[in-house]
Short mmCIF file of C-alpha atoms and ligand atoms in Angstrom, two decimals:
data_model
loop_
_atom_site.label_atom_id
_atom_site.label_comp_id
_atom_site.label_asym_id
_atom_site.label_seq_id
_atom_site.Cartn_x
_atom_site.Cartn_y
_atom_site.Cartn_z
CA MET A 1 24.16 -13.68 -17.50
CA SER A 2 21.92 -10.83 -18.63
CA GLU A 3 20.98 -8.18 -16.11
CA LYS A 4 18.30 -8.93 -13.57
CA ILE A 5 14.75 -7.85 -14.39
CA TRP A 6 13.13 -6.68 -11.16
CA LEU A 7 9.52 -6.85 -10.09
CA SER A 8 9.39 -3.11 -9.47
CA SER A 9 12.36 -0.77 -9.32
CA PRO A 10 12.77 2.98 -8.76
CA HIS A 11 12.18 5.12 -11.85
CA MET A 12 13.35 8.71 -11.61
CA GLY A 13 11.69 11.44 -13.65
CA GLY A 14 14.72 13.70 -14.09
CA ASN A 15 14.16 16.65 -11.76
CA GLU A 16 14.70 14.80 -8.48
CA GLN A 17 18.41 15.66 -8.23
CA LYS A 18 17.67 19.30 -8.95
CA TYR A 19 15.35 19.45 -5.93
CA VAL A 20 17.83 17.57 -3.76
CA GLN A 21 20.54 20.03 -4.86
CA GLN A 22 18.23 22.91 -3.90
CA ALA A 23 17.91 21.41 -0.43
CA PHE A 24 21.71 21.33 -0.11
CA ASP A 25 22.14 24.83 -1.55
CA THR A 26 19.74 26.27 1.03
CA ASN A 27 21.00 23.99 3.83
CA TRP A 28 17.54 22.48 4.41
CA VAL A 29 19.13 19.13 5.23
CA ALA A 30 16.68 18.27 7.98
CA PRO A 31 13.39 16.50 8.66
CA LEU A 32 11.49 19.68 7.78
CA GLY A 33 11.75 22.34 5.12
CA PRO A 34 10.23 23.74 1.93
CA HIS A 35 10.29 20.43 0.03
CA VAL A 36 8.38 18.67 2.81
CA ASN A 37 5.67 21.34 2.64
CA GLY A 38 5.75 21.36 -1.16
CA PHE A 39 5.55 17.58 -1.43
CA GLU A 40 2.55 17.53 0.92
CA ALA A 41 0.84 20.20 -1.19
CA ASP A 42 1.58 18.21 -4.38
CA ILE A 43 -0.01 15.05 -2.97
CA ARG A 44 -2.95 16.97 -1.54
CA GLU A 45 -3.67 18.50 -4.93
CA TYR A 46 -3.23 15.17 -6.71
CA LEU A 47 -5.74 13.50 -4.39
CA GLY A 48 -8.35 16.13 -5.20
CA GLY A 49 -7.60 18.91 -2.74
CA LYS A 50 -10.10 17.96 -0.03
CA VAL A 51 -7.74 16.19 2.37
CA GLU A 52 -4.64 17.19 4.32
CA VAL A 53 -1.38 15.28 3.97
CA ALA A 54 1.44 14.72 6.48
CA ALA A 55 4.70 13.41 4.98
CA VAL A 56 6.45 10.90 7.22
CA SER A 57 9.42 8.54 7.18
CA ALA A 58 7.51 5.41 6.04
CA GLY A 59 4.08 4.05 5.23
CA THR A 60 4.42 1.88 8.32
CA ALA A 61 4.96 5.00 10.45
CA ALA A 62 1.87 6.60 8.88
CA LEU A 63 -0.20 3.56 9.81
CA HIS A 64 1.15 3.61 13.37
CA LEU A 65 0.13 7.27 13.67
CA ALA A 66 -3.30 6.57 12.13
CA LEU A 67 -3.98 3.90 14.76
CA ILE A 68 -2.87 6.21 17.59
CA LEU A 69 -5.06 9.02 16.25
CA THR A 70 -8.00 6.62 16.01
CA GLY A 71 -7.55 5.96 19.74
CA VAL A 72 -6.26 2.39 19.54
CA LYS A 73 -4.71 1.35 22.85
CA ALA A 74 -3.17 -1.74 24.46
CA GLY A 75 -5.71 -4.55 24.74
CA ASP A 76 -7.91 -3.25 21.90
CA GLU A 77 -8.75 -5.26 18.80
CA VAL A 78 -8.24 -4.01 15.25
CA ILE A 79 -9.60 -5.77 12.17
CA CYS A 80 -7.12 -6.16 9.34
CA GLN A 81 -7.27 -7.72 5.89
CA SER A 82 -5.32 -10.98 6.05
CA LEU A 83 -4.09 -10.97 2.44
CA THR A 84 -1.55 -8.16 2.64
CA PHE A 85 2.04 -7.22 3.40
CA SER A 86 2.97 -7.55 7.09
CA ALA A 87 3.37 -3.78 7.46
CA SER A 88 -0.45 -3.47 7.35
CA ALA A 89 -0.68 -5.43 10.60
CA ASN A 90 2.56 -4.79 12.51
CA PRO A 91 1.61 -1.33 13.86
CA ILE A 92 -1.42 -2.91 15.60
CA VAL A 93 1.03 -4.96 17.63
CA TYR A 94 3.33 -1.94 18.26
CA LEU A 95 0.41 -0.54 20.28
CA GLY A 96 -0.17 -3.72 22.27
CA ALA A 97 -3.47 -4.27 20.45
CA THR A 98 -4.57 -7.53 18.82
CA PRO A 99 -5.09 -7.96 15.08
CA VAL A 100 -8.24 -9.80 13.99
CA PHE A 101 -7.72 -11.05 10.47
CA VAL A 102 -10.44 -11.23 7.81
CA ASP A 103 -10.50 -13.14 4.52
CA SER A 104 -10.69 -11.64 1.03
CA GLU A 105 -13.34 -11.88 -1.68
CA PRO A 106 -12.26 -13.13 -5.13
CA ASP A 107 -13.20 -10.02 -7.21
CA THR A 108 -10.71 -7.51 -5.78
CA TRP A 109 -8.69 -9.90 -3.55
CA ASN A 110 -9.47 -7.45 -0.74
CA LEU A 111 -11.58 -7.38 2.44
CA CYS A 112 -14.75 -9.46 2.07
CA PRO A 113 -17.67 -7.32 3.30
CA GLU A 114 -19.73 -10.35 4.43
CA VAL A 115 -16.92 -11.90 6.44
CA LEU A 116 -16.09 -8.45 7.80
CA GLU A 117 -19.60 -8.16 9.23
CA GLU A 118 -19.47 -11.70 10.60
CA ALA A 119 -16.18 -10.87 12.34
CA ILE A 120 -17.50 -7.61 13.82
CA LYS A 121 -20.66 -9.32 15.12
CA ASP A 122 -18.68 -12.14 16.68
CA ARG A 123 -16.11 -9.86 18.34
CA ILE A 124 -18.96 -7.75 19.78
CA ALA A 125 -20.68 -10.94 21.00
CA LYS A 126 -17.41 -11.93 22.66
CA GLY A 127 -17.40 -8.60 24.49
CA LYS A 128 -15.05 -6.43 22.45
CA LYS A 129 -15.99 -4.10 19.63
CA PRO A 130 -13.07 -3.62 17.20
CA LYS A 131 -11.58 -0.13 17.40
CA ALA A 132 -10.67 0.21 13.73
CA ILE A 133 -10.65 -1.60 10.38
CA ILE A 134 -7.55 -1.64 8.18
CA ALA A 135 -8.66 -2.12 4.58
CA VAL A 136 -6.03 -2.57 1.88
CA HIS A 137 -6.07 -1.77 -1.85
CA LEU A 138 -3.86 -4.73 -2.73
CA TYR A 139 -1.58 -4.31 -5.75
CA GLY A 140 -3.41 -1.04 -6.34
CA MET A 141 -6.82 -2.68 -6.76
CA PRO A 142 -9.50 -0.67 -4.97
CA TYR A 143 -11.38 -2.74 -2.41
CA LYS A 144 -15.20 -2.85 -2.51
CA VAL A 145 -15.38 0.66 -1.11
CA GLU A 146 -19.14 1.03 -0.77
CA GLU A 147 -19.79 -2.42 0.69
CA VAL A 148 -16.89 -2.27 3.16
CA HIS A 149 -17.73 1.26 4.30
CA ALA A 150 -21.43 0.37 4.64
CA VAL A 151 -20.53 -2.41 7.10
CA ALA A 152 -18.04 -0.19 8.96
CA GLY A 153 -20.63 2.61 9.14
CA LYS A 154 -23.35 0.28 10.43
CA TYR A 155 -21.19 -0.54 13.46
CA ASP A 156 -19.59 2.90 13.63
CA ILE A 157 -16.01 1.64 13.29
CA PRO A 158 -13.46 3.91 11.56
CA VAL A 159 -11.74 2.59 8.42
CA ILE A 160 -8.03 3.19 7.97
CA GLU A 161 -7.22 2.83 4.31
CA ASP A 162 -3.91 1.18 3.48
CA ALA A 163 -3.31 2.76 0.08
CA ALA A 164 0.45 2.08 0.21
CA GLU A 165 0.23 0.26 -3.13
CA ALA A 166 -2.59 2.32 -4.61
CA LEU A 167 -1.42 5.88 -5.26
CA GLY A 168 -3.04 6.73 -8.61
CA SER A 169 -5.87 4.21 -8.32
CA THR A 170 -9.46 5.43 -8.22
CA TYR A 171 -12.90 4.09 -7.37
CA LYS A 172 -15.78 5.86 -9.17
CA GLY A 173 -13.28 8.58 -10.05
CA GLN A 174 -12.24 9.26 -6.44
CA HIS A 175 -8.66 8.63 -5.36
CA CYS A 176 -7.76 5.68 -3.17
CA GLY A 177 -6.47 6.99 0.14
CA THR A 178 -9.35 9.47 0.52
CA PHE A 179 -12.23 7.17 1.47
CA GLY A 180 -11.33 6.22 5.02
CA ARG A 181 -11.20 8.16 8.26
CA MET A 182 -7.50 8.29 7.40
CA GLY A 183 -5.38 6.82 4.62
CA ILE A 184 -1.74 5.91 4.30
CA LEU A 185 0.63 6.02 1.33
CA SER A 186 4.11 4.56 0.89
CA PHE A 187 7.06 5.86 -1.11
CA ASN A 188 9.34 2.90 -0.49
CA GLY A 189 11.79 2.02 -3.25
CA ASN A 190 9.53 -0.57 -4.82
CA LYS A 191 6.31 1.49 -4.93
CA ILE A 192 4.83 3.32 -7.92
CA ILE A 193 6.80 6.44 -6.95
CA THR A 194 9.55 6.58 -4.37
CA THR A 195 11.37 8.98 -2.07
CA SER A 196 13.90 6.15 -1.40
CA GLY A 197 11.90 5.56 1.76
CA GLY A 198 8.93 7.49 3.01
CA GLY A 199 5.22 7.61 3.50
CA ALA A 200 2.28 9.90 4.07
CA LEU A 201 -0.75 10.07 6.30
CA VAL A 202 -3.86 11.31 4.53
CA CYS A 203 -5.91 13.26 7.08
CA PRO A 204 -9.51 14.47 6.92
CA ASP A 205 -8.63 18.02 8.05
CA GLU A 206 -5.96 20.41 9.28
CA GLU A 207 -6.57 19.55 12.95
CA VAL A 208 -5.83 15.84 12.49
CA LYS A 209 -2.78 16.69 10.40
CA LYS A 210 -1.49 18.98 13.16
CA LYS A 211 -1.84 16.17 15.69
CA ALA A 212 -0.05 13.76 13.34
CA VAL A 213 2.86 16.14 12.79
CA PHE A 214 3.02 16.81 16.55
CA LEU A 215 3.35 13.09 17.29
CA ALA A 216 5.78 12.61 14.38
CA THR A 217 8.14 15.29 15.74
CA GLN A 218 8.60 14.00 19.31
CA ALA A 219 5.41 15.55 20.74
CA ARG A 220 6.90 18.81 22.00
CA ASP A 221 4.57 21.00 24.01
CA HIS A 222 4.49 24.77 23.46
CA ALA A 223 7.25 25.95 25.80
CA PRO A 224 10.69 27.58 25.48
CA HIS A 225 12.27 24.48 27.01
CA TYR A 226 11.67 20.90 25.95
CA GLN A 227 8.46 19.79 27.61
CA HIS A 228 6.41 16.68 26.85
CA SER A 229 2.98 15.51 27.95
CA HIS A 230 2.69 12.78 25.29
CA ILE A 231 4.95 10.03 24.00
CA GLY A 232 6.33 11.20 20.68
CA TYR A 233 7.90 9.61 17.63
CA ASN A 234 10.63 10.59 15.21
CA TYR A 235 8.59 9.95 12.07
CA ARG A 236 8.83 13.15 9.99
CA MET A 237 10.05 12.98 6.40
CA SER A 238 13.47 14.39 5.54
CA ASN A 239 13.57 17.45 3.28
CA ILE A 240 16.05 15.54 1.09
CA CYS A 241 13.60 12.67 0.57
CA ALA A 242 10.78 15.15 -0.03
CA GLY A 243 12.91 16.71 -2.79
CA ILE A 244 12.97 13.33 -4.54
CA GLY A 245 9.22 13.14 -3.96
CA ARG A 246 8.60 16.49 -5.64
CA GLY A 247 10.35 15.24 -8.77
CA GLN A 248 8.42 11.98 -8.64
CA MET A 249 5.04 13.72 -8.36
CA GLU A 250 5.77 15.42 -11.71
CA VAL A 251 5.77 12.02 -13.41
CA LEU A 252 3.18 10.12 -11.36
CA ASN A 253 0.55 10.18 -14.11
CA ASP A 254 3.13 8.79 -16.56
CA ARG A 255 4.04 6.06 -14.08
CA VAL A 256 0.41 5.01 -13.73
CA ALA A 257 0.05 4.90 -17.53
CA GLN A 258 3.27 2.87 -17.88
CA ARG A 259 2.25 0.35 -15.20
CA ARG A 260 -1.15 -0.02 -16.82
CA ALA A 261 0.57 -0.60 -20.17
CA MET A 262 2.64 -3.40 -18.56
CA HIS A 263 -0.64 -4.91 -17.39
CA ASP A 264 -1.99 -4.73 -20.98
CA PHE A 265 1.19 -6.47 -22.13
CA TYR A 266 0.42 -9.43 -19.86
CA VAL A 267 -3.28 -9.47 -20.76
CA ASN A 268 -2.25 -9.83 -24.42
CA LEU A 269 0.43 -12.36 -23.62
CA PHE A 270 -1.95 -14.67 -21.76
CA LYS A 271 -4.88 -14.20 -24.12
CA GLY A 272 -6.17 -17.66 -24.90
CA ALA A 273 -4.19 -19.31 -22.09
CA GLY A 274 -7.11 -20.99 -20.37
CA ASN A 275 -5.12 -21.99 -17.29
CA ILE A 276 -3.89 -18.48 -16.42
CA THR A 277 -5.94 -15.38 -15.64
CA VAL A 278 -4.51 -11.89 -15.25
CA PHE A 279 -5.84 -10.12 -12.15
CA ASN A 280 -8.03 -7.29 -13.42
CA GLU A 281 -10.63 -4.73 -12.38
CA PRO A 282 -14.04 -6.33 -11.69
CA GLY A 283 -15.94 -3.44 -13.29
CA ASP A 284 -15.88 0.10 -14.67
CA ASP A 285 -16.08 1.70 -11.21
CA TYR A 286 -12.56 0.46 -10.50
CA CYS A 287 -9.37 1.94 -11.92
CA CYS A 288 -6.24 0.15 -10.72
CA ASN A 289 -2.76 1.67 -11.01
CA HIS A 290 -1.57 -1.93 -11.58
CA TRP A 291 1.41 -1.28 -9.32
CA LEU A 292 2.07 -4.98 -9.72
CA THR A 293 0.43 -7.22 -12.29
CA ALA A 294 -0.52 -10.55 -10.76
CA ILE A 295 -1.71 -13.73 -12.43
CA LEU A 296 -3.70 -16.64 -11.08
CA THR A 297 -2.54 -20.06 -12.24
CA ASP A 298 -4.52 -23.28 -11.79
CA SER A 299 -2.31 -24.84 -9.12
CA TYR A 300 0.60 -24.29 -6.75
CA ASP A 301 2.78 -26.43 -9.01
CA ALA A 302 1.89 -24.40 -12.09
CA ARG A 303 2.73 -21.21 -10.23
CA GLU A 304 6.09 -22.57 -9.10
CA LYS A 305 6.90 -23.77 -12.61
CA ILE A 306 6.42 -20.25 -13.96
CA ARG A 307 8.34 -18.65 -11.10
CA LEU A 308 11.32 -20.98 -11.55
CA SER A 309 11.29 -20.60 -15.32
CA LEU A 310 11.51 -16.82 -14.94
CA GLU A 311 14.17 -17.16 -12.25
CA SER A 312 16.36 -19.19 -14.58
CA GLY A 313 16.21 -16.24 -16.99
CA ASN A 314 17.26 -13.88 -14.15
CA ILE A 315 13.75 -12.42 -13.99
CA GLU A 316 12.19 -11.69 -10.61
CA SER A 317 8.63 -12.75 -9.87
CA ARG A 318 7.00 -13.22 -6.47
CA PRO A 319 4.17 -15.27 -4.99
CA VAL A 320 1.21 -13.18 -3.86
CA TRP A 321 1.53 -12.03 -0.21
CA LYS A 322 1.21 -14.88 2.23
CA PRO A 323 -1.91 -14.18 4.32
CA MET A 324 -1.23 -12.87 7.82
CA HIS A 325 -3.33 -15.54 9.53
CA LEU A 326 -0.91 -18.14 8.11
CA GLN A 327 2.20 -16.31 9.33
CA PRO A 328 3.98 -17.91 12.29
CA VAL A 329 4.19 -14.53 14.06
CA PHE A 330 0.39 -14.07 13.94
CA GLY A 331 -0.52 -17.70 14.64
CA GLU A 332 -2.45 -16.78 17.79
CA ALA A 333 -4.53 -14.00 16.24
CA PRO A 334 -8.25 -14.59 15.58
CA TYR A 335 -9.20 -15.21 11.93
CA TYR A 336 -12.54 -15.06 10.13
CA GLY A 337 -13.32 -16.50 6.73
CA GLY A 338 -12.46 -19.45 4.56
CA SER A 339 -9.66 -20.11 2.13
CA VAL A 340 -10.03 -17.36 -0.48
CA ALA A 341 -6.83 -15.57 0.55
CA GLU A 342 -4.96 -18.82 1.04
CA ASP A 343 -5.99 -20.04 -2.40
CA ILE A 344 -4.89 -16.78 -4.06
CA PHE A 345 -1.57 -17.10 -2.22
CA ASN A 346 -1.07 -20.67 -3.43
CA ARG A 347 -1.88 -19.97 -7.07
CA GLY A 348 -1.03 -16.29 -7.51
CA LEU A 349 2.19 -14.80 -8.87
CA CYS A 350 3.32 -11.18 -9.30
CA LEU A 351 5.20 -10.44 -12.51
CA PRO A 352 7.73 -7.72 -13.37
CA SER A 353 5.65 -4.54 -13.53
CA GLY A 354 8.08 -1.62 -13.42
CA SER A 355 7.39 1.54 -15.39
CA ASN A 356 10.99 1.46 -16.63
CA LEU A 357 10.94 -1.95 -18.36
CA THR A 358 12.12 -1.88 -21.96
CA ASP A 359 11.05 -3.69 -25.11
CA GLU A 360 14.12 -5.87 -24.63
CA ASP A 361 12.98 -6.71 -21.07
CA ARG A 362 9.50 -7.56 -22.36
CA LYS A 363 11.04 -9.82 -24.98
CA ARG A 364 12.97 -11.69 -22.28
CA ILE A 365 9.86 -11.94 -20.09
CA ARG A 366 7.87 -13.32 -23.02
CA GLU A 367 10.58 -15.91 -23.65
CA GLY A 368 10.72 -16.80 -19.96
CA LEU A 369 6.99 -17.39 -19.97
CA THR A 370 6.74 -19.48 -23.12
CA GLY A 371 6.59 -23.19 -22.77
CA VAL A 372 5.35 -23.10 -19.14
C1 PLP B 401 4.75 -1.02 1.37
C2 PLP B 401 3.54 -1.29 2.16
C3 PLP B 401 3.37 -0.77 3.45
C4 PLP B 401 4.47 -0.10 4.22
O1 PLP B 401 5.05 0.99 3.66
P1 PLP B 401 6.57 1.35 4.02
O2 PLP B 401 6.72 2.72 3.43
O3 PLP B 401 7.42 0.32 3.36
O4 PLP B 401 6.71 1.36 5.50
C5 PLP B 401 2.17 -0.98 4.10
N1 PLP B 401 1.18 -1.68 3.52
C6 PLP B 401 1.30 -2.22 2.30
C7 PLP B 401 0.15 -2.98 1.72
C8 PLP B 401 2.50 -2.07 1.58
O5 PLP B 401 2.63 -2.63 0.39
#
């Protein structure tokens, strides 16, 4: 059997081990150190230099901190896009708050601004104004930034931007992760760049970053002894992981170009196939990193046929995220909208999209996709 072709696998640039070696040579083998600071500065600069960045142990941890810093407490409600990975919603529950799920619109597959407003109005009518909105740039596709933020602004609800999949994507030239009150990034092994595991909280200013780092390092008060007036977390990024991150930041632009080239490959491949559409930007304002290329087939059966055909060639593909309001664990949570997200889930499939795929891999993928 030929080697497995993965959906998205780590792709080192070459200097990562050098930075990790530096960390060992200087004995900065700890959840702080020069690489952590350097990695934060690299991301800050990449995002345009107007935000502050706190490197943490995971994107999920960053989202947990963002919710705490937004003031979300037990019993509160937080609106969250339903069509997403569970990590977008889980931190709401960590805090004892309730997720309120909202449907997608078909252009970007992300938060539908009309349903969002309907949900906000209804929650307010029921006596509880949502404390925050978690908006996701799914598969790197920017959500309808202006429309979503207009609704959020009208009701004065902060937006937390889940840009875990969208590092390198832009809307009207501005980087995803920098539109919300706070943004989160992920450097998990399957993301566009990786630190093996890690994440970042994008903060509006130095003060918020300081609070985030304080909470992420066990919330120690200023005192010679260990004193605590807040519950803390052990969420800081390791200097070893940050060393990998520094190497990865050197090649991020290449990775975006390579993922976008994979997307072009699929656009060409499915040209003329009337029953399959490749998920694409709805207009020139949007620039997607195409972390994963997804296609929409015309039925659940058609999607499964393609998935199984690829699987028989040892090629990984994956149905689009199953919406949160259809997950057993969130069965009790309120949901607003229709069946846009559910329909995309039933008919959508993510295809191998790694920046390290070879011509040989593409040949195998093409073969796996012919005749379906
Ligand atoms: C990966 C991901 C996360 C979580 O990031 P981790 O670093 O894996 O904790 C959150 N939201 C979305 C949409 C993701 O894809």
